[in-house]
Amino acid sequence: LINAPDPGWFQGDAGPTASAGGWLRVMGKSLNFGGRSLLRLTGEAGRPVALESEGGDGYSLNFAVPGDLTPGSYKVQVHNGLGGDPAWRDAGTIRVEGPPQAWPTNVFSVLEIYGKDAEKDMRKTLVKYNPVPDRTEGIQAALKKAKENGGGVVYFPAGRYGIKGEISMPPRTVLRGEGEGLVVLWWGTGRFNLDGGSDLGYERKAGEPKPPGNMISGRDFAVEDMSIYVPPDYETIIAAWENVRLRRLRVRVDHYWTLHTQRYEGCVARLGKNCEVTDCDIQAKGTGLTAGQYCLVARNRITAGKTQCTLGGSREVIVEDNDFVSTHPTAYQNIAGVGRNIYYARNHQETLNVHQSDFSFTFDAGAAAYMGRLAEVRGVHLTLAADPDYPNWAKESSSLWKNSAVCVLSGRGAGQYRHVVSNHGRGWKVDHPFDVDPDQASVISIVSFNGRVLVVNNRFEDANWVNAGYGTSIDVVYAGNRLYRCAQLLNYGLETRG
């Protein structure tokens, strides 16, 4: 039982829930040793349903949820195939919903208002030097019809489409192109071409309108099978608030951004809750993706000047099988501030600035509210022996402390930590009692929490340092990673006393 499974968290196709006919992922430690890993779902009727893993590794298992599974609340248990009945381990409780409601499939072409020859004319725009016509009116007309229909498919036949302004996505609507390489949705004046090497190709047209802060925004929508070209001064291309799917999408930035020496900001996609980015090819001057909660980022190629997929503040996120390329010497993958329950696996990270790059994986140093002793412990209620000492930028009411941990550093109960639920003055509440209560001689710290992160089987190339974990990086596993032309693997545990 030494190597019994240790499940940490799970994630379903609907985020915190799973759908009948959907999928369920379990992350943790010792989940598989090469044999048959099992999942047991026990519903309110008390009849367990056993599922066999369809793939995964010792840190993640994939399960298909039966399409005929009765919706309801299920106790989740995991087995790694060894140890018999005593080796089953509880993973928590999950809600299984019925099959997701299908979105409307009505198709609304953005060329409908332009006449019968519109598709043939649009194909001509694929020739490099032909002008890019403004099709904002047709795009907005199709979106209006989709909204009135309660959703649908806004369809782009082959061609290059100029657009001005923001696309506000109606719920349950898909922006779909005829193909990733056949459809370009183009903001700006369309001056990407180098024009045979002449100086004209580098001329930036004066008076270009500033792109909207969010070019595409909404919830419950999808964008797939097209390319998006944007000017260099974009802020956010896609604001995906909730339940958004980006599939087979190519993003390109006007080449002028590469002529500046400063590190550019801007984000291609800001992901909220339960979002997916898969099989995309993304170029970003600043940040590629910002992940929220219950996100899946898989099989993408993301080239960025700052961070490919920032994970600061992320919770329950899967980042796997991606190619990440850095174009700036100070770029890095960063879980800054807070973040937890992240599975980061089989990604390939490389930099274009060989032997000059910081490109790596880092947690950044955290913030502390208290280090000292306790006056009293009563179950989940703690009373500090002195007043907290908050940083100027994160006072008592800051949400940072609702994402922090109480850690017992020495004395009775050393080695334990508990997540903070609430705080006021010297009174703090944690999520569950300590197994061994610290006493008045124990030393504790209260720090922002970056933890329960699995960094496994990745390939890091041409980085200065990899990891840079600090004292607030708790329950982090590095396993099976390969480092090529990297200076060092760092792990900091910092303790400062006034």
PDB file of N, CA and C in Angstrom, residues 278-357:
ATOM      1  N   THR A 278      -7.467  23.750 -28.675  1.00  0.00           N
ATOM      2  CA  THR A 278      -6.841  22.522 -29.173  1.00  0.00           C
ATOM      3  C   THR A 278      -6.488  22.653 -30.649  1.00  0.00           C
ATOM      4  N   ASP A 279      -5.326  22.099 -31.014  1.00  0.00           N
ATOM      5  CA  ASP A 279      -4.877  21.989 -32.409  1.00  0.00           C
ATOM      6  C   ASP A 279      -4.808  23.350 -33.092  1.00  0.00           C
ATOM      7  N   CYS A 280      -4.357  24.367 -32.363  1.00  0.00           N
ATOM      8  CA  CYS A 280      -4.237  25.719 -32.911  1.00  0.00           C
ATOM      9  C   CYS A 280      -2.771  26.067 -33.176  1.00  0.00           C
ATOM     10  N   ASP A 281      -2.558  27.055 -34.041  1.00  0.00           N
ATOM     11  CA  ASP A 281      -1.234  27.562 -34.401  1.00  0.00           C
ATOM     12  C   ASP A 281      -1.260  29.065 -34.143  1.00  0.00           C
ATOM     13  N   ILE A 282      -0.644  29.490 -33.046  1.00  0.00           N
ATOM     14  CA  ILE A 282      -0.820  30.850 -32.546  1.00  0.00           C
ATOM     15  C   ILE A 282       0.511  31.586 -32.491  1.00  0.00           C
ATOM     16  N   GLN A 283       0.501  32.806 -33.007  1.00  0.00           N
ATOM     17  CA  GLN A 283       1.630  33.714 -32.843  1.00  0.00           C
ATOM     18  C   GLN A 283       1.167  34.887 -32.000  1.00  0.00           C
ATOM     19  N   ALA A 284       1.928  35.231 -30.977  1.00  0.00           N
ATOM     20  CA  ALA A 284       1.546  36.312 -30.080  1.00  0.00           C
ATOM     21  C   ALA A 284       2.744  37.201 -29.821  1.00  0.00           C
ATOM     22  N   LYS A 285       2.508  38.507 -29.813  1.00  0.00           N
ATOM     23  CA  LYS A 285       3.603  39.424 -29.484  1.00  0.00           C
ATOM     24  C   LYS A 285       3.843  39.486 -27.980  1.00  0.00           C
ATOM     25  N   GLY A 286       2.763  39.248 -27.199  1.00  0.00           N
ATOM     26  CA  GLY A 286       2.879  39.254 -25.748  1.00  0.00           C
ATOM     27  C   GLY A 286       2.611  37.879 -25.186  1.00  0.00           C
ATOM     28  N   THR A 287       1.379  37.675 -24.707  1.00  0.00           N
ATOM     29  CA  THR A 287       0.970  36.401 -24.115  1.00  0.00           C
ATOM     30  C   THR A 287       0.104  35.630 -25.100  1.00  0.00           C
ATOM     31  N   GLY A 288       0.363  34.332 -25.225  1.00  0.00           N
ATOM     32  CA  GLY A 288      -0.483  33.504 -26.080  1.00  0.00           C
ATOM     33  C   GLY A 288      -1.854  33.317 -25.459  1.00  0.00           C
ATOM     34  N   LEU A 289      -1.901  32.608 -24.321  1.00  0.00           N
ATOM     35  CA  LEU A 289      -3.157  32.322 -23.632  1.00  0.00           C
ATOM     36  C   LEU A 289      -3.027  32.676 -22.160  1.00  0.00           C
ATOM     37  N   THR A 290      -4.133  33.089 -21.562  1.00  0.00           N
ATOM     38  CA  THR A 290      -4.247  33.214 -20.116  1.00  0.00           C
ATOM     39  C   THR A 290      -5.339  32.255 -19.671  1.00  0.00           C
ATOM     40  N   ALA A 291      -4.958  31.233 -18.922  1.00  0.00           N
ATOM     41  CA  ALA A 291      -5.900  30.176 -18.559  1.00  0.00           C
ATOM     42  C   ALA A 291      -6.604  30.500 -17.250  1.00  0.00           C
ATOM     43  N   GLY A 292      -7.900  30.182 -17.172  1.00  0.00           N
ATOM     44  CA  GLY A 292      -8.691  30.404 -15.972  1.00  0.00           C
ATOM     45  C   GLY A 292      -8.868  29.125 -15.182  1.00  0.00           C
ATOM     46  N   GLN A 293     -10.105  28.620 -15.104  1.00  0.00           N
ATOM     47  CA  GLN A 293     -10.399  27.411 -14.338  1.00  0.00           C
ATOM     48  C   GLN A 293     -11.053  26.373 -15.241  1.00  0.00           C
ATOM     49  N   TYR A 294     -10.695  25.120 -15.020  1.00  0.00           N
ATOM     50  CA  TYR A 294     -11.219  23.999 -15.801  1.00  0.00           C
ATOM     51  C   TYR A 294     -10.970  24.215 -17.298  1.00  0.00           C
ATOM     52  N   CYS A 295      -9.719  24.508 -17.645  1.00  0.00           N
ATOM     53  CA  CYS A 295      -9.351  24.726 -19.050  1.00  0.00           C
ATOM     54  C   CYS A 295      -8.539  23.538 -19.565  1.00  0.00           C
ATOM     55  N   LEU A 296      -8.661  23.279 -20.866  1.00  0.00           N
ATOM     56  CA  LEU A 296      -7.873  22.268 -21.558  1.00  0.00           C
ATOM     57  C   LEU A 296      -7.116  22.955 -22.684  1.00  0.00           C
ATOM     58  N   VAL A 297      -5.774  22.876 -22.650  1.00  0.00           N
ATOM     59  CA  VAL A 297      -4.911  23.462 -23.673  1.00  0.00           C
ATOM     60  C   VAL A 297      -4.042  22.331 -24.206  1.00  0.00           C
ATOM     61  N   ALA A 298      -4.319  21.869 -25.427  1.00  0.00           N
ATOM     62  CA  ALA A 298      -3.663  20.642 -25.899  1.00  0.00           C
ATOM     63  C   ALA A 298      -3.344  20.709 -27.393  1.00  0.00           C
ATOM     64  N   ARG A 299      -2.165  20.182 -27.732  1.00  0.00           N
ATOM     65  CA  ARG A 299      -1.737  19.955 -29.124  1.00  0.00           C
ATOM     66  C   ARG A 299      -1.669  21.263 -29.935  1.00  0.00           C
ATOM     67  N   ASN A 300      -1.248  22.337 -29.296  1.00  0.00           N
ATOM     68  CA  ASN A 300      -1.108  23.611 -29.984  1.00  0.00           C
ATOM     69  C   ASN A 300       0.366  23.932 -30.217  1.00  0.00           C
ATOM     70  N   ARG A 301       0.616  24.796 -31.200  1.00  0.00           N
ATOM     71  CA  ARG A 301       1.922  25.425 -31.361  1.00  0.00           C
ATOM     72  C   ARG A 301       1.721  26.911 -31.075  1.00  0.00           C
ATOM     73  N   ILE A 302       2.399  27.405 -30.033  1.00  0.00           N
ATOM     74  CA  ILE A 302       2.228  28.791 -29.615  1.00  0.00           C
ATOM     75  C   ILE A 302       3.600  29.458 -29.554  1.00  0.00           C
ATOM     76  N   THR A 303       3.770  30.475 -30.376  1.00  0.00           N
ATOM     77  CA  THR A 303       4.982  31.289 -30.379  1.00  0.00           C
ATOM     78  C   THR A 303       4.632  32.628 -29.764  1.00  0.00           C
ATOM     79  N   ALA A 304       5.378  33.045 -28.754  1.00  0.00           N
ATOM     80  CA  ALA A 304       5.026  34.268 -28.048  1.00  0.00           C
ATOM     81  C   ALA A 304       6.274  35.008 -27.603  1.00  0.00           C
ATOM     82  N   GLY A 305       6.116  36.339 -27.449  1.00  0.00           N
ATOM     83  CA  GLY A 305       7.223  37.157 -27.000  1.00  0.00           C
ATOM     84  C   GLY A 305       7.364  37.199 -25.500  1.00  0.00           C
ATOM     85  N   LYS A 306       6.325  36.823 -24.763  1.00  0.00           N
ATOM     86  CA  LYS A 306       6.399  36.876 -23.304  1.00  0.00           C
ATOM     87  C   LYS A 306       6.117  35.510 -22.702  1.00  0.00           C
ATOM     88  N   THR A 307       4.857  35.078 -22.739  1.00  0.00           N
ATOM     89  CA  THR A 307       4.481  33.808 -22.131  1.00  0.00           C
ATOM     90  C   THR A 307       3.498  33.087 -23.044  1.00  0.00           C
ATOM     91  N   GLN A 308       3.714  31.808 -23.268  1.00  0.00           N
ATOM     92  CA  GLN A 308       2.846  31.044 -24.155  1.00  0.00           C
ATOM     93  C   GLN A 308       1.493  30.759 -23.516  1.00  0.00           C
ATOM     94  N   CYS A 309       1.489  30.374 -22.260  1.00  0.00           N
ATOM     95  CA  CYS A 309       0.236  30.056 -21.570  1.00  0.00           C
ATOM     96  C   CYS A 309       0.417  30.373 -20.092  1.00  0.00           C
ATOM     97  N   THR A 310       0.117  31.606 -19.729  1.00  0.00           N
ATOM     98  CA  THR A 310       0.328  31.993 -18.347  1.00  0.00           C
ATOM     99  C   THR A 310      -0.701  31.317 -17.446  1.00  0.00           C
ATOM    100  N   LEU A 311      -0.248  30.896 -16.262  1.00  0.00           N
ATOM    101  CA  LEU A 311      -1.075  30.098 -15.365  1.00  0.00           C
ATOM    102  C   LEU A 311      -1.243  30.743 -13.997  1.00  0.00           C
ATOM    103  N   GLY A 312      -0.862  31.999 -13.864  1.00  0.00           N
ATOM    104  CA  GLY A 312      -1.082  32.705 -12.616  1.00  0.00           C
ATOM    105  C   GLY A 312      -2.572  32.868 -12.349  1.00  0.00           C
ATOM    106  N   GLY A 313      -3.034  32.385 -11.215  1.00  0.00           N
ATOM    107  CA  GLY A 313      -4.453  32.427 -10.886  1.00  0.00           C
ATOM    108  C   GLY A 313      -5.254  31.269 -11.430  1.00  0.00           C
ATOM    109  N   SER A 314      -4.621  30.362 -12.175  1.00  0.00           N
ATOM    110  CA  SER A 314      -5.342  29.241 -12.781  1.00  0.00           C
ATOM    111  C   SER A 314      -5.616  28.147 -11.755  1.00  0.00           C
ATOM    112  N   ARG A 315      -6.737  27.437 -11.972  1.00  0.00           N
ATOM    113  CA  ARG A 315      -7.086  26.310 -11.113  1.00  0.00           C
ATOM    114  C   ARG A 315      -7.724  25.222 -11.975  1.00  0.00           C
ATOM    115  N   GLU A 316      -7.340  23.964 -11.715  1.00  0.00           N
ATOM    116  CA  GLU A 316      -7.878  22.837 -12.473  1.00  0.00           C
ATOM    117  C   GLU A 316      -7.697  23.073 -13.974  1.00  0.00           C
ATOM    118  N   VAL A 317      -6.439  22.991 -14.405  1.00  0.00           N
ATOM    119  CA  VAL A 317      -6.093  23.247 -15.806  1.00  0.00           C
ATOM    120  C   VAL A 317      -5.202  22.123 -16.312  1.00  0.00           C
ATOM    121  N   ILE A 318      -5.476  21.665 -17.545  1.00  0.00           N
ATOM    122  CA  ILE A 318      -4.665  20.658 -18.216  1.00  0.00           C
ATOM    123  C   ILE A 318      -3.953  21.323 -19.382  1.00  0.00           C
ATOM    124  N   VAL A 319      -2.605  21.275 -19.370  1.00  0.00           N
ATOM    125  CA  VAL A 319      -1.788  21.818 -20.460  1.00  0.00           C
ATOM    126  C   VAL A 319      -0.893  20.691 -20.924  1.00  0.00           C
ATOM    127  N   GLU A 320      -1.157  20.143 -22.115  1.00  0.00           N
ATOM    128  CA  GLU A 320      -0.433  18.941 -22.534  1.00  0.00           C
ATOM    129  C   GLU A 320      -0.195  18.904 -24.036  1.00  0.00           C
ATOM    130  N   ASP A 321       0.967  18.321 -24.405  1.00  0.00           N
ATOM    131  CA  ASP A 321       1.305  18.021 -25.803  1.00  0.00           C
ATOM    132  C   ASP A 321       1.357  19.265 -26.676  1.00  0.00           C
ATOM    133  N   ASN A 322       1.864  20.370 -26.137  1.00  0.00           N
ATOM    134  CA  ASN A 322       1.990  21.604 -26.893  1.00  0.00           C
ATOM    135  C   ASN A 322       3.440  21.873 -27.277  1.00  0.00           C
ATOM    136  N   ASP A 323       3.644  22.630 -28.353  1.00  0.00           N
ATOM    137  CA  ASP A 323       4.939  23.184 -28.714  1.00  0.00           C
ATOM    138  C   ASP A 323       4.931  24.661 -28.361  1.00  0.00           C
ATOM    139  N   PHE A 324       5.795  25.059 -27.430  1.00  0.00           N
ATOM    140  CA  PHE A 324       5.878  26.437 -26.976  1.00  0.00           C
ATOM    141  C   PHE A 324       7.221  27.024 -27.410  1.00  0.00           C
ATOM    142  N   VAL A 325       7.182  28.155 -28.114  1.00  0.00           N
ATOM    143  CA  VAL A 325       8.396  28.777 -28.632  1.00  0.00           C
ATOM    144  C   VAL A 325       8.491  30.204 -28.112  1.00  0.00           C
ATOM    145  N   SER A 326       9.646  30.552 -27.561  1.00  0.00           N
ATOM    146  CA  SER A 326       9.892  31.904 -27.064  1.00  0.00           C
ATOM    147  C   SER A 326      10.632  32.716 -28.114  1.00  0.00           C
ATOM    148  N   THR A 327      10.209  33.990 -28.297  1.00  0.00           N
ATOM    149  CA  THR A 327      10.896  34.889 -29.227  1.00  0.00           C
ATOM    150  C   THR A 327      11.579  36.041 -28.506  1.00  0.00           C
ATOM    151  N   HIS A 328      11.560  36.042 -27.178  1.00  0.00           N
ATOM    152  CA  HIS A 328      12.150  37.137 -26.421  1.00  0.00           C
ATOM    153  C   HIS A 328      13.052  36.582 -25.321  1.00  0.00           C
ATOM    154  N   PRO A 329      14.200  37.216 -25.054  1.00  0.00           N
ATOM    155  CA  PRO A 329      15.136  36.652 -24.065  1.00  0.00           C
ATOM    156  C   PRO A 329      14.585  36.557 -22.652  1.00  0.00           C
ATOM    157  N   THR A 330      13.593  37.377 -22.298  1.00  0.00           N
ATOM    158  CA  THR A 330      13.095  37.352 -20.927  1.00  0.00           C
ATOM    159  C   THR A 330      11.754  36.648 -20.803  1.00  0.00           C
ATOM    160  N   ALA A 331      11.416  35.795 -21.746  1.00  0.00           N
ATOM    161  CA  ALA A 331      10.132  35.092 -21.709  1.00  0.00           C
ATOM    162  C   ALA A 331      10.218  33.886 -20.776  1.00  0.00           C
ATOM    163  N   TYR A 332       9.053  33.495 -20.234  1.00  0.00           N
ATOM    164  CA  TYR A 332       8.999  32.318 -19.374  1.00  0.00           C
ATOM    165  C   TYR A 332       7.555  31.875 -19.192  1.00  0.00           C
ATOM    166  N   GLN A 333       7.383  30.616 -18.840  1.00  0.00           N
ATOM    167  CA  GLN A 333       6.098  30.094 -18.401  1.00  0.00           C
ATOM    168  C   GLN A 333       5.989  30.352 -16.904  1.00  0.00           C
ATOM    169  N   ASN A 334       4.902  30.990 -16.465  1.00  0.00           N
ATOM    170  CA  ASN A 334       4.883  31.502 -15.111  1.00  0.00           C
ATOM    171  C   ASN A 334       3.553  31.207 -14.411  1.00  0.00           C
ATOM    172  N   ILE A 335       3.631  30.625 -13.214  1.00  0.00           N
ATOM    173  CA  ILE A 335       2.474  30.538 -12.331  1.00  0.00           C
ATOM    174  C   ILE A 335       2.694  31.611 -11.259  1.00  0.00           C
ATOM    175  N   ALA A 336       2.347  32.841 -11.586  1.00  0.00           N
ATOM    176  CA  ALA A 336       2.632  33.967 -10.702  1.00  0.00           C
ATOM    177  C   ALA A 336       1.496  34.191  -9.717  1.00  0.00           C
ATOM    178  N   GLY A 337       1.839  34.571  -8.506  1.00  0.00           N
ATOM    179  CA  GLY A 337       0.836  34.917  -7.513  1.00  0.00           C
ATOM    180  C   GLY A 337       0.229  33.696  -6.856  1.00  0.00           C
ATOM    181  N   VAL A 338      -0.788  33.120  -7.492  1.00  0.00           N
ATOM    182  CA  VAL A 338      -1.438  31.918  -6.986  1.00  0.00           C
ATOM    183  C   VAL A 338      -1.784  31.015  -8.160  1.00  0.00           C
ATOM    184  N   GLY A 339      -1.933  29.755  -7.892  1.00  0.00           N
ATOM    185  CA  GLY A 339      -2.334  28.777  -8.892  1.00  0.00           C
ATOM    186  C   GLY A 339      -2.294  27.404  -8.253  1.00  0.00           C
ATOM    187  N   ARG A 340      -3.206  26.528  -8.676  1.00  0.00           N
ATOM    188  CA  ARG A 340      -3.209  25.195  -8.069  1.00  0.00           C
ATOM    189  C   ARG A 340      -3.912  24.207  -8.987  1.00  0.00           C
ATOM    190  N   ASN A 341      -3.631  22.933  -8.763  1.00  0.00           N
ATOM    191  CA  ASN A 341      -4.260  21.843  -9.508  1.00  0.00           C
ATOM    192  C   ASN A 341      -4.036  22.012 -11.009  1.00  0.00           C
ATOM    193  N   ILE A 342      -2.751  21.968 -11.400  1.00  0.00           N
ATOM    194  CA  ILE A 342      -2.350  22.149 -12.802  1.00  0.00           C
ATOM    195  C   ILE A 342      -1.563  20.930 -13.242  1.00  0.00           C
ATOM    196  N   TYR A 343      -1.977  20.355 -14.362  1.00  0.00           N
ATOM    197  CA  TYR A 343      -1.274  19.219 -14.967  1.00  0.00           C
ATOM    198  C   TYR A 343      -0.592  19.736 -16.229  1.00  0.00           C
ATOM    199  N   TYR A 344       0.751  19.775 -16.212  1.00  0.00           N
ATOM    200  CA  TYR A 344       1.563  20.358 -17.284  1.00  0.00           C
ATOM    201  C   TYR A 344       2.465  19.243 -17.811  1.00  0.00           C
ATOM    202  N   ALA A 345       2.084  18.642 -18.949  1.00  0.00           N
ATOM    203  CA  ALA A 345       2.730  17.387 -19.340  1.00  0.00           C
ATOM    204  C   ALA A 345       3.028  17.320 -20.833  1.00  0.00           C
ATOM    205  N   ARG A 346       4.184  16.708 -21.141  1.00  0.00           N
ATOM    206  CA  ARG A 346       4.605  16.382 -22.511  1.00  0.00           C
ATOM    207  C   ARG A 346       4.616  17.615 -23.420  1.00  0.00           C
ATOM    208  N   ASN A 347       4.923  18.761 -22.867  1.00  0.00           N
ATOM    209  CA  ASN A 347       5.078  19.963 -23.666  1.00  0.00           C
ATOM    210  C   ASN A 347       6.534  20.121 -24.091  1.00  0.00           C
ATOM    211  N   HIS A 348       6.735  20.760 -25.230  1.00  0.00           N
ATOM    212  CA  HIS A 348       8.075  21.027 -25.742  1.00  0.00           C
ATOM    213  C   HIS A 348       8.291  22.530 -25.719  1.00  0.00           C
ATOM    214  N   GLN A 349       9.239  22.991 -24.894  1.00  0.00           N
ATOM    215  CA  GLN A 349       9.538  24.414 -24.784  1.00  0.00           C
ATOM    216  C   GLN A 349      10.909  24.690 -25.375  1.00  0.00           C
ATOM    217  N   GLU A 350      10.965  25.658 -26.291  1.00  0.00           N
ATOM    218  CA  GLU A 350      12.245  26.044 -26.868  1.00  0.00           C
ATOM    219  C   GLU A 350      12.282  27.552 -27.058  1.00  0.00           C
ATOM    220  N   THR A 351      13.477  28.089 -27.206  1.00  0.00           N
ATOM    221  CA  THR A 351      13.644  29.514 -27.399  1.00  0.00           C
ATOM    222  C   THR A 351      14.455  29.789 -28.650  1.00  0.00           C
ATOM    223  N   LEU A 352      14.182  30.938 -29.259  1.00  0.00           N
ATOM    224  CA  LEU A 352      14.958  31.363 -30.418  1.00  0.00           C
ATOM    225  C   LEU A 352      16.235  32.082 -30.006  1.00  0.00           C
ATOM    226  N   ASN A 353      16.364  32.390 -28.716  1.00  0.00           N
ATOM    227  CA  ASN A 353      17.525  33.124 -28.212  1.00  0.00           C
ATOM    228  C   ASN A 353      18.427  32.169 -27.437  1.00  0.00           C
ATOM    229  N   VAL A 354      19.116  31.321 -28.167  1.00  0.00           N
ATOM    230  CA  VAL A 354      19.941  30.287 -27.542  1.00  0.00           C
ATOM    231  C   VAL A 354      21.028  30.934 -26.675  1.00  0.00           C
ATOM    232  N   HIS A 355      21.206  30.419 -25.460  1.00  0.00           N
ATOM    233  CA  HIS A 355      22.220  30.857 -24.496  1.00  0.00           C
ATOM    234  C   HIS A 355      22.002  32.282 -24.004  1.00  0.00           C
ATOM    235  N   GLN A 356      20.870  32.903 -24.328  1.00  0.00           N
ATOM    236  CA  GLN A 356      20.577  34.242 -23.835  1.00  0.00           C
ATOM    237  C   GLN A 356      19.222  34.298 -23.126  1.00  0.00           C
ATOM    238  N   SER A 357      18.539  33.200 -23.062  1.00  0.00           N
ATOM    239  CA  SER A 357      17.138  33.234 -22.670  1.00  0.00           C
ATOM    240  C   SER A 357      16.927  32.837 -21.218  1.00  0.00           C
TER     241      SER A 357
END
